[in-house]
Tab-separated table of C-alpha atoms in Angstrom:
chain	number	residue	atom	x	y	z
E	26	UNK	CA	148.858	194.987	22.719
E	27	UNK	CA	148.286	193.322	26.063
E	28	UNK	CA	145.404	194.060	28.378
E	29	UNK	CA	146.631	195.645	31.555
E	30	UNK	CA	146.184	193.706	34.773
E	31	UNK	CA	142.971	194.316	36.678
E	32	UNK	CA	143.509	196.699	39.551
E	33	UNK	CA	141.097	196.839	42.476
E	34	UNK	CA	139.254	200.143	42.224
E	35	UNK	CA	138.575	201.293	45.780
E	36	UNK	CA	135.871	203.712	44.563
E	37	UNK	CA	134.452	201.440	42.081
E	38	UNK	CA	130.519	199.849	39.044
E	39	UNK	CA	132.951	202.637	39.668
E	40	UNK	CA	131.377	203.107	43.065
E	41	UNK	CA	131.458	199.509	44.229
E	42	UNK	CA	133.678	198.019	46.858
E	43	UNK	CA	135.131	194.537	47.081
E	44	UNK	CA	132.527	192.123	48.415
E	45	UNK	CA	129.483	194.221	47.466
E	46	UNK	CA	126.640	191.770	46.782
E	47	UNK	CA	124.473	191.270	43.699
E	48	UNK	CA	121.439	189.051	43.347
E	49	UNK	CA	119.831	187.515	40.271
E	50	UNK	CA	116.101	187.059	39.776
E	51	UNK	CA	116.708	183.279	39.744
E	52	UNK	CA	118.097	183.415	43.307
E	53	UNK	CA	121.782	183.280	42.355
E	54	UNK	CA	124.093	185.596	44.293
E	55	UNK	CA	127.474	187.103	43.479
E	56	UNK	CA	130.058	189.459	44.947
E	57	UNK	CA	131.961	192.319	43.350
E	58	UNK	CA	135.689	191.619	43.043
E	59	UNK	CA	137.252	194.428	40.985
E	60	UNK	CA	136.846	196.734	38.013
E	61	UNK	CA	139.148	198.042	35.288
E	62	UNK	CA	138.897	200.710	32.594
E	63	UNK	CA	140.553	200.204	29.217
E	64	UNK	CA	142.793	201.573	27.794
E	65	UNK	CA	144.977	202.695	30.662
E	66	UNK	CA	144.671	206.475	30.653
E	67	UNK	CA	148.211	207.095	31.879
E	68	UNK	CA	150.063	204.825	29.445
E	69	UNK	CA	147.751	204.376	26.458
E	70	UNK	CA	145.535	207.435	26.299
E	71	UNK	CA	141.789	207.954	26.410
E	72	UNK	CA	140.755	205.492	23.717
E	73	UNK	CA	141.963	202.842	21.290
E	74	UNK	CA	142.722	203.854	17.714
E	75	UNK	CA	140.185	201.562	16.085
E	76	UNK	CA	137.329	199.212	17.020
E	77	UNK	CA	139.577	196.366	15.917
E	78	UNK	CA	142.332	197.239	18.392
E	79	UNK	CA	139.706	197.611	21.109
E	80	UNK	CA	138.288	194.180	20.303
E	81	UNK	CA	141.725	192.570	20.420
E	82	UNK	CA	142.078	193.616	24.053
E	83	UNK	CA	138.561	192.373	24.804
E	84	UNK	CA	139.429	188.985	23.303
E	85	UNK	CA	142.564	188.800	25.420
E	86	UNK	CA	140.625	189.506	28.640
E	87	UNK	CA	138.064	186.832	27.791
E	88	UNK	CA	140.863	184.364	27.107
E	89	UNK	CA	142.596	185.270	30.356
E	90	UNK	CA	139.503	184.542	32.454
E	91	UNK	CA	138.060	181.763	30.308
E	92	UNK	CA	134.640	183.359	29.997
E	93	UNK	CA	132.704	185.734	27.746
E	94	UNK	CA	132.063	189.313	28.828
E	95	UNK	CA	128.362	190.093	29.330
E	96	UNK	CA	127.862	193.562	27.862
E	97	UNK	CA	125.271	196.006	29.185
E	98	UNK	CA	125.263	198.186	26.058
E	99	UNK	CA	125.887	197.827	22.330
E	100	UNK	CA	129.036	199.427	20.868
E	101	UNK	CA	129.294	201.812	17.946
E	102	UNK	CA	132.435	202.645	15.992
E	103	UNK	CA	132.932	205.689	18.244
E	104	UNK	CA	132.964	203.624	21.447
E	105	UNK	CA	136.709	203.073	21.574
E	106	UNK	CA	137.042	202.428	25.307
E	107	UNK	CA	135.382	200.093	27.784
E	108	UNK	CA	135.277	198.914	31.365
E	109	UNK	CA	135.027	195.399	32.754
E	110	UNK	CA	133.859	194.418	36.229
E	111	UNK	CA	134.694	191.018	37.641
E	112	UNK	CA	132.233	189.376	40.020
E	113	UNK	CA	132.148	185.893	41.495
E	114	UNK	CA	129.018	183.863	42.141
E	115	UNK	CA	128.312	181.984	45.340
E	116	UNK	CA	129.219	178.806	43.421
E	117	UNK	CA	132.672	180.189	42.588
E	118	UNK	CA	131.950	181.014	38.939
E	119	UNK	CA	133.726	184.090	37.552
E	120	UNK	CA	131.488	186.527	35.659
E	121	UNK	CA	132.725	189.456	33.594
E	122	UNK	CA	130.359	192.391	33.024
E	123	UNK	CA	131.294	195.052	30.511
E	124	UNK	CA	130.235	198.511	29.363
E	125	UNK	CA	131.472	200.397	26.297
E	126	UNK	CA	132.485	204.077	26.475
E	127	UNK	CA	133.642	206.637	23.934
E	128	UNK	CA	136.739	207.258	26.008
E	129	UNK	CA	138.208	206.786	29.457
E	130	UNK	CA	138.030	209.772	31.816
E	131	UNK	CA	140.363	210.654	34.705
E	132	UNK	CA	137.425	210.115	37.066
E	133	UNK	CA	135.062	207.299	36.063
E	134	UNK	CA	132.846	207.672	39.129
E	135	UNK	CA	129.204	207.735	38.057
E	136	UNK	CA	129.954	206.749	34.462
E	137	UNK	CA	128.467	203.273	34.884
E	138	UNK	CA	125.122	203.193	36.682
E	139	UNK	CA	124.385	200.503	39.270
E	140	UNK	CA	121.233	199.706	37.291
E	141	UNK	CA	123.168	198.944	34.079
E	142	UNK	CA	123.732	195.248	34.725
E	143	UNK	CA	123.256	192.060	32.699
E	144	UNK	CA	119.679	190.780	32.521
E	145	UNK	CA	118.326	189.501	35.822
E	146	UNK	CA	121.021	191.016	38.034
E	147	UNK	CA	120.662	193.865	40.498
E	148	UNK	CA	122.706	195.366	43.290
E	149	UNK	CA	121.516	193.921	46.574
E	150	UNK	CA	119.884	196.567	48.731
E	151	UNK	CA	121.185	197.506	52.164
E	152	UNK	CA	118.125	195.889	53.684
E	153	UNK	CA	118.872	192.637	51.910
E	154	UNK	CA	122.511	192.810	53.000
E	155	UNK	CA	121.345	193.157	56.585
E	156	UNK	CA	119.111	190.091	56.219
E	157	UNK	CA	121.969	188.105	54.664
E	158	UNK	CA	124.428	188.967	57.403
E	159	UNK	CA	121.778	188.148	60.000
E	160	UNK	CA	121.427	184.551	58.804
E	161	UNK	CA	125.078	183.539	58.626
E	162	UNK	CA	126.964	181.476	61.235
E	163	UNK	CA	128.963	184.496	62.341
E	164	UNK	CA	125.709	186.112	63.524
E	165	UNK	CA	123.548	183.172	64.613
E	166	UNK	CA	126.322	181.003	66.104
E	167	UNK	CA	128.797	183.720	67.028
E	168	UNK	CA	131.338	181.468	68.728
E	169	UNK	CA	133.882	178.791	67.863
E	170	UNK	CA	132.887	176.582	70.788
E	171	UNK	CA	132.085	172.990	69.888
E	172	UNK	CA	128.467	171.841	70.006
E	173	UNK	CA	127.560	168.252	70.843
E	174	UNK	CA	124.506	167.316	68.827
E	175	UNK	CA	121.785	169.114	66.940
E	176	UNK	CA	119.898	170.229	70.068
E	177	UNK	CA	122.884	172.241	71.252
E	178	UNK	CA	123.083	173.976	67.857
E	179	UNK	CA	119.344	174.698	67.893
E	180	UNK	CA	119.587	176.141	71.394
E	181	UNK	CA	122.329	178.513	70.250
E	182	UNK	CA	120.365	179.712	67.216
E	183	UNK	CA	117.189	180.130	69.293
E	184	UNK	CA	118.912	182.967	71.149
E	185	UNK	CA	118.257	185.086	68.065
E	186	UNK	CA	114.558	184.999	68.906
E	187	UNK	CA	113.658	183.988	65.350
E	188	UNK	CA	111.033	181.253	65.696
E	189	UNK	CA	110.983	180.462	61.948
E	190	UNK	CA	114.700	179.653	61.920
E	191	UNK	CA	114.499	177.667	65.161
E	192	UNK	CA	111.534	175.663	63.878
E	193	UNK	CA	113.367	174.987	60.607
E	194	UNK	CA	116.346	173.515	62.462
E	195	UNK	CA	114.072	171.405	64.652
E	196	UNK	CA	112.344	170.011	61.576
E	197	UNK	CA	115.730	169.276	60.022
E	198	UNK	CA	117.079	167.511	63.117
E	199	UNK	CA	113.956	165.329	63.125
E	200	UNK	CA	114.650	164.178	59.566
E	201	UNK	CA	112.186	166.491	57.803
E	202	UNK	CA	112.743	168.963	54.960
E	203	UNK	CA	112.342	172.392	56.546
E	204	UNK	CA	109.782	174.998	55.481
E	205	UNK	CA	110.235	178.757	55.978
E	206	UNK	CA	106.805	180.439	56.009
E	207	UNK	CA	106.656	183.924	54.482
E	208	UNK	CA	110.329	184.031	53.493
E	209	UNK	CA	110.063	183.587	49.694
E	210	UNK	CA	111.932	186.847	49.024
E	211	UNK	CA	114.871	185.540	51.057
E	212	UNK	CA	115.224	182.220	49.218
E	213	UNK	CA	118.838	182.836	48.142
E	214	UNK	CA	119.775	184.100	51.584
E	215	UNK	CA	118.385	180.987	53.273
E	216	UNK	CA	120.302	178.740	50.873
E	217	UNK	CA	123.578	180.671	50.842
E	218	UNK	CA	123.840	181.736	54.502
E	219	UNK	CA	121.487	179.780	56.741
E	220	UNK	CA	122.349	176.654	54.733
E	221	UNK	CA	125.801	176.709	56.331
E	222	UNK	CA	124.098	175.926	59.650
E	223	UNK	CA	121.154	173.891	58.417
E	224	UNK	CA	123.219	171.566	56.206
E	225	UNK	CA	125.316	170.054	59.013
E	226	UNK	CA	122.167	169.698	61.160
E	227	UNK	CA	120.654	167.786	58.229
E	228	UNK	CA	123.678	165.473	58.320
E	229	UNK	CA	122.961	164.844	62.014
E	230	UNK	CA	119.301	164.269	61.140
E	231	UNK	CA	120.204	161.626	58.571
E	232	UNK	CA	118.543	163.255	55.567
E	233	UNK	CA	121.585	163.993	53.420
E	234	UNK	CA	121.932	161.930	50.266
E	235	UNK	CA	124.959	161.306	48.079
E	236	UNK	CA	128.166	160.137	49.754
E	237	UNK	CA	127.467	161.258	53.331
E	238	UNK	CA	127.579	157.665	54.604
E	239	UNK	CA	130.717	156.923	52.573
E	240	UNK	CA	132.443	159.932	54.143
E	241	UNK	CA	131.683	158.937	57.742
E	242	UNK	CA	132.898	155.373	57.147
E	243	UNK	CA	136.091	156.582	55.456
E	244	UNK	CA	136.902	159.345	57.920
E	245	UNK	CA	135.098	158.616	61.190
E	246	UNK	CA	135.278	154.809	61.412
E	247	UNK	CA	131.537	154.712	60.734
E	248	UNK	CA	130.495	156.963	63.630
E	249	UNK	CA	127.202	158.735	62.964
E	250	UNK	CA	127.244	162.484	62.332
E	251	UNK	CA	125.014	162.915	65.393
E	252	UNK	CA	127.802	161.418	67.534
E	253	UNK	CA	130.280	164.090	66.484
E	254	UNK	CA	130.845	167.584	67.823
E	255	UNK	CA	130.752	170.519	65.427
E	256	UNK	CA	131.906	174.123	65.316
E	257	UNK	CA	131.718	177.000	62.862
E	258	UNK	CA	134.916	179.028	62.189
E	259	UNK	CA	134.053	182.656	62.811
E	260	UNK	CA	136.519	184.154	60.371
E	261	UNK	CA	134.763	184.379	56.984
E	262	UNK	CA	138.044	183.587	55.232
E	263	UNK	CA	139.113	180.913	57.689
E	264	UNK	CA	139.127	177.951	55.364
E	265	UNK	CA	137.539	176.433	52.357
E	266	UNK	CA	135.156	174.882	54.838
E	267	UNK	CA	132.210	176.537	56.594
E	268	UNK	CA	131.890	174.112	59.511
E	269	UNK	CA	133.998	171.349	61.042
E	270	UNK	CA	132.893	168.058	62.592
E	271	UNK	CA	135.190	166.291	65.054
E	272	UNK	CA	134.727	162.510	65.003
E	273	UNK	CA	135.189	160.271	68.065
E	274	UNK	CA	138.473	159.078	66.526
E	275	UNK	CA	139.769	162.663	66.601
E	276	UNK	CA	139.602	163.309	62.834
E	277	UNK	CA	138.374	166.766	61.828
E	278	UNK	CA	135.991	166.679	58.847
E	279	UNK	CA	135.360	169.941	57.065
E	280	UNK	CA	132.031	170.719	55.427
E	281	UNK	CA	132.091	173.013	52.389
E	282	UNK	CA	128.530	174.265	51.945
E	283	UNK	CA	127.838	174.767	48.247
E	284	UNK	CA	126.033	178.013	47.658
E	285	UNK	CA	127.785	179.820	50.495
E	286	UNK	CA	130.050	182.818	50.137
E	287	UNK	CA	133.046	180.810	48.995
E	288	UNK	CA	135.494	181.323	51.799
E	289	UNK	CA	139.148	181.192	50.820
E	290	UNK	CA	141.087	177.996	51.423
E	291	UNK	CA	143.734	178.103	54.133
E	292	UNK	CA	147.133	176.513	54.052
E	293	UNK	CA	145.917	174.038	56.708
E	294	UNK	CA	143.588	172.307	54.228
E	295	UNK	CA	146.433	171.709	51.798
E	296	UNK	CA	149.170	170.991	54.323
E	297	UNK	CA	147.047	168.448	56.233
E	298	UNK	CA	146.312	166.647	52.980
E	299	UNK	CA	150.005	166.729	52.080
E	300	UNK	CA	150.960	165.133	55.397
E	301	UNK	CA	148.173	162.563	55.225
E	302	UNK	CA	149.286	161.411	51.770
E	303	UNK	CA	153.074	161.721	52.057
E	304	UNK	CA	153.511	157.987	51.326
E	305	UNK	CA	151.446	158.230	48.145
E	306	UNK	CA	154.304	158.389	45.626
E	307	UNK	CA	152.121	159.202	42.619
E	308	UNK	CA	150.289	162.027	44.421
E	309	UNK	CA	153.543	163.468	45.758
E	310	UNK	CA	154.901	163.537	42.208
E	311	UNK	CA	151.790	165.324	40.939
E	312	UNK	CA	151.875	167.834	43.782
E	313	UNK	CA	155.635	168.427	43.953
E	314	UNK	CA	155.569	172.143	43.036
E	315	UNK	CA	152.426	172.973	45.002
E	316	UNK	CA	153.686	170.899	47.912
E	317	UNK	CA	156.867	172.965	48.188
E	318	UNK	CA	154.892	176.217	48.230
E	319	UNK	CA	152.374	174.917	50.763
E	320	UNK	CA	155.082	173.519	53.042
E	321	UNK	CA	156.984	176.808	53.177
E	322	UNK	CA	153.826	178.743	54.039
E	323	UNK	CA	152.741	176.220	56.666
E	324	UNK	CA	156.120	175.878	58.363
E	325	UNK	CA	157.154	179.545	58.456
E	326	UNK	CA	155.676	182.645	60.036
E	327	UNK	CA	153.722	185.234	58.080
E	328	UNK	CA	156.840	187.426	58.147
E	329	UNK	CA	159.268	184.731	57.034
E	330	UNK	CA	157.139	183.017	54.395
E	331	UNK	CA	157.463	185.619	51.620
E	332	UNK	CA	161.249	185.812	52.064
E	333	UNK	CA	161.715	182.038	51.927
E	334	UNK	CA	159.476	181.739	48.871
E	335	UNK	CA	161.026	184.799	47.228
E	336	UNK	CA	164.527	183.375	47.515
E	337	UNK	CA	163.373	179.890	46.487
E	338	UNK	CA	161.722	181.293	43.350
E	339	UNK	CA	164.566	183.684	42.502
E	340	UNK	CA	162.480	186.804	43.148
E	341	UNK	CA	164.387	188.265	46.105
E	342	UNK	CA	167.787	188.135	47.782
E	343	UNK	CA	168.791	187.636	51.440
E	344	UNK	CA	169.803	191.309	51.511
E	345	UNK	CA	166.138	192.269	51.220
E	346	UNK	CA	165.404	190.633	54.581
E	347	UNK	CA	167.962	192.867	56.271
E	348	UNK	CA	166.562	195.947	54.554
E	349	UNK	CA	162.990	195.132	55.596
E	350	UNK	CA	163.938	194.272	59.176
E	351	UNK	CA	165.993	197.448	59.421
E	352	UNK	CA	163.100	199.584	58.196
E	353	UNK	CA	160.738	197.967	60.682
E	354	UNK	CA	163.123	198.407	63.598
E	355	UNK	CA	163.797	202.055	62.764
E	356	UNK	CA	160.118	202.898	62.223
E	357	UNK	CA	160.744	204.090	58.658
E	358	UNK	CA	157.636	205.631	57.010
E	359	UNK	CA	158.938	207.008	53.689
E	360	UNK	CA	160.328	205.608	50.457
E	361	UNK	CA	163.633	207.449	50.273
E	362	UNK	CA	166.942	205.604	50.143
E	363	UNK	CA	165.516	202.228	49.222
E	364	UNK	CA	167.461	199.633	47.292
E	365	UNK	CA	166.622	199.052	43.645
E	366	UNK	CA	165.301	195.619	44.622
E	367	UNK	CA	162.857	197.138	47.117
E	368	UNK	CA	161.751	199.879	44.705
E	369	UNK	CA	161.036	197.335	41.986
E	370	UNK	CA	158.985	195.177	44.333
E	371	UNK	CA	156.861	198.080	45.527
E	372	UNK	CA	156.363	199.188	41.924
E	373	UNK	CA	153.064	201.008	41.460
E	374	UNK	CA	151.493	199.798	44.717
E	375	UNK	CA	149.822	202.597	46.647
E	376	UNK	CA	150.166	202.958	50.423
E	377	UNK	CA	148.730	205.428	52.923
E	378	UNK	CA	151.855	206.410	54.827
E	379	UNK	CA	149.757	208.378	57.359
E	380	UNK	CA	147.773	205.317	58.419
E	381	UNK	CA	148.545	204.092	61.944
E	382	UNK	CA	150.754	201.013	61.822
E	383	UNK	CA	152.237	201.778	58.400
E	384	UNK	CA	155.908	200.950	57.993
E	385	UNK	CA	158.065	201.014	54.875
E	386	UNK	CA	159.426	197.573	55.739
E	387	UNK	CA	155.942	196.097	55.736
E	388	UNK	CA	155.239	197.860	52.433
E	389	UNK	CA	158.270	196.161	50.873
E	390	UNK	CA	157.064	192.858	52.338
E	391	UNK	CA	153.657	193.443	50.723
E	392	UNK	CA	155.387	194.059	47.391
E	393	UNK	CA	157.369	190.848	47.773
E	394	UNK	CA	154.234	188.872	48.678
E	395	UNK	CA	152.490	190.220	45.583
E	396	UNK	CA	155.463	189.259	43.394
E	397	UNK	CA	155.587	185.759	44.885
E	398	UNK	CA	151.870	185.270	44.264
E	399	UNK	CA	152.301	186.493	40.700
E	400	UNK	CA	155.006	183.925	39.914
E	401	UNK	CA	153.204	181.047	41.619
E	402	UNK	CA	149.885	181.861	39.954
E	403	UNK	CA	151.367	181.771	36.458
E	404	UNK	CA	152.659	178.234	36.963
E	405	UNK	CA	149.936	175.705	36.029
E	406	UNK	CA	151.653	173.104	38.206
E	407	UNK	CA	150.459	174.991	41.284
E	408	UNK	CA	146.758	174.724	40.452
E	409	UNK	CA	147.211	171.129	39.322
E	410	UNK	CA	148.872	170.124	42.571
E	411	UNK	CA	146.700	172.214	44.886
E	412	UNK	CA	143.511	170.739	43.394
E	413	UNK	CA	144.920	167.240	43.795
E	414	UNK	CA	145.632	167.935	47.464
E	415	UNK	CA	142.204	169.441	48.127
E	416	UNK	CA	140.486	166.514	46.484
E	417	UNK	CA	142.159	164.108	48.908
E	418	UNK	CA	141.410	166.296	51.943
E	419	UNK	CA	139.009	165.387	54.761
E	420	UNK	CA	136.298	167.597	53.309
E	421	UNK	CA	132.679	166.879	52.418
E	422	UNK	CA	131.016	169.125	49.829
E	423	UNK	CA	127.406	169.662	50.845
E	424	UNK	CA	124.805	170.862	48.332
E	425	UNK	CA	121.564	172.335	49.669
E	426	UNK	CA	118.644	172.864	47.297
E	427	UNK	CA	115.642	175.022	48.105
E	428	UNK	CA	112.620	176.251	46.180
E	429	UNK	CA	109.449	178.262	46.534
E	430	UNK	CA	106.427	176.590	48.092
E	431	UNK	CA	103.264	178.401	47.130
E	432	UNK	CA	103.659	182.155	46.768
E	433	UNK	CA	105.293	183.110	50.032
E	434	UNK	CA	107.156	180.147	51.515
E	435	UNK	CA	110.561	178.547	51.019
E	436	UNK	CA	111.045	174.790	51.292
E	437	UNK	CA	114.197	172.692	51.321
E	438	UNK	CA	114.002	170.092	48.557
E	439	UNK	CA	117.198	168.067	49.022
E	440	UNK	CA	120.672	167.748	50.511
E	441	UNK	CA	123.474	165.952	48.691
E	442	UNK	CA	127.010	165.239	49.874
E	443	UNK	CA	130.031	164.699	47.655
E	444	UNK	CA	132.978	162.690	48.993
E	445	UNK	CA	135.795	162.490	48.085
E	446	UNK	CA	135.542	166.188	47.233
E	447	UNK	CA	135.596	167.250	43.607
E	448	UNK	CA	136.931	170.791	43.587
E	449	UNK	CA	137.504	172.217	40.122
E	450	UNK	CA	138.764	175.466	38.632
E	451	UNK	CA	141.931	177.465	39.240
E	452	UNK	CA	143.491	177.890	42.683
E	453	UNK	CA	145.482	181.071	43.211
E	454	UNK	CA	147.860	182.143	45.948
E	455	UNK	CA	146.189	185.111	47.662
E	456	UNK	CA	148.300	187.828	49.273
E	457	UNK	CA	145.891	190.755	49.145
E	458	UNK	CA	144.139	190.575	52.493
E	459	UNK	CA	147.109	189.834	54.728
E	460	UNK	CA	150.068	191.790	53.326
E	461	UNK	CA	149.174	195.462	53.029
E	462	UNK	CA	151.777	197.826	54.539
E	463	UNK	CA	151.247	197.077	58.223
E	464	UNK	CA	151.947	194.068	60.431
E	465	UNK	CA	150.783	191.035	58.386
E	466	UNK	CA	147.270	189.928	59.346
E	467	UNK	CA	148.083	186.313	58.570
E	468	UNK	CA	149.765	184.016	56.103
E	469	UNK	CA	149.111	183.598	52.398
E	470	UNK	CA	145.653	182.186	51.698
E	471	UNK	CA	144.330	180.419	48.629
E	472	UNK	CA	141.324	181.281	46.514
E	473	UNK	CA	139.392	179.892	43.587
E	474	UNK	CA	139.211	181.852	40.364
């Protein structure tokens, strides 16, 4: 018996939505990804036959994600069903939280309380969410214009009127470890959100340890970080990087702030690395499969990419292009008269056909994108190659450490840079946020699992 694939539960601890934040008592933060109830009520019934059959599915899920489920209750022999929520920490670690049930119900809303979480974790309050969003670059910087030097960055942040944050950046630019008076309850927020701004300012201030100097010599011909311009991408899923320096020699150097929200990698990160290293025979051999996927995505439009990949991987035929284009041109909004190929690609995907902008052609495209991602993500050569490309990219990983000072204050304790980058884990092709039944919002992205 195989565990069914996780499906994103739009209503779901069954009332959570994707991206909902959690915080641990130790300052660690995480975001809700998805939730699943087992067994599948429609195909397998309300419960498993025995505790042993239930446990076999649990073991398969743990093997699939490479981690142990953290249970919030203890099972009895009558608890023959369960649910598993997947969350991801700010460091990119996948956590699985589970709860046992006697059986699965048609409506699981309210069956798993928000307070029934593994030890130390709690749902972040709306007030805390507001604080978090108020300290990120999208709020405090709010533009993709380039800033020349730390003073320009500080001037931009000072527009918020928050003297504590402005003072912290001034201390950092002057080569001091910043202190945040009275902000002890926001320790994780300062590290995970404000750190995306403060970290690069610390690089300009010359107080970052590790391989910061090695990176500037390798990428910027030795130019100091204070001599470079910097900007913050305003799309939260723009890249794997949170900010981008531009060196006097024209090289763009991404900064991936460890402890941030873990923005998805874009095709640009991988494609740029592929082009930079195209004469490296050994790397090109290692990245052959991933390189083909990345190149197609980079060199084709969001509309064309899934078709080219689908045909390259043997998932779709050229006839599907004509069917999709015809549906788009005719404004088709129903699922009658579709080819068997299109029906199979759409499968069990759900679409709101009344939503403005919906088109059957785009729905088929979304189904194709999902199928392409599924094939690519089951091939270990993709992760192997994508990691190899990322770890030769012009990216500096920046670690910011903070701690409590006294009872009420937060103090930065250190900054450390890693270069060349050392990304680890599994990289997946991500279709979910761009292909959805309307005009594609962008190309395939990449995410860590």
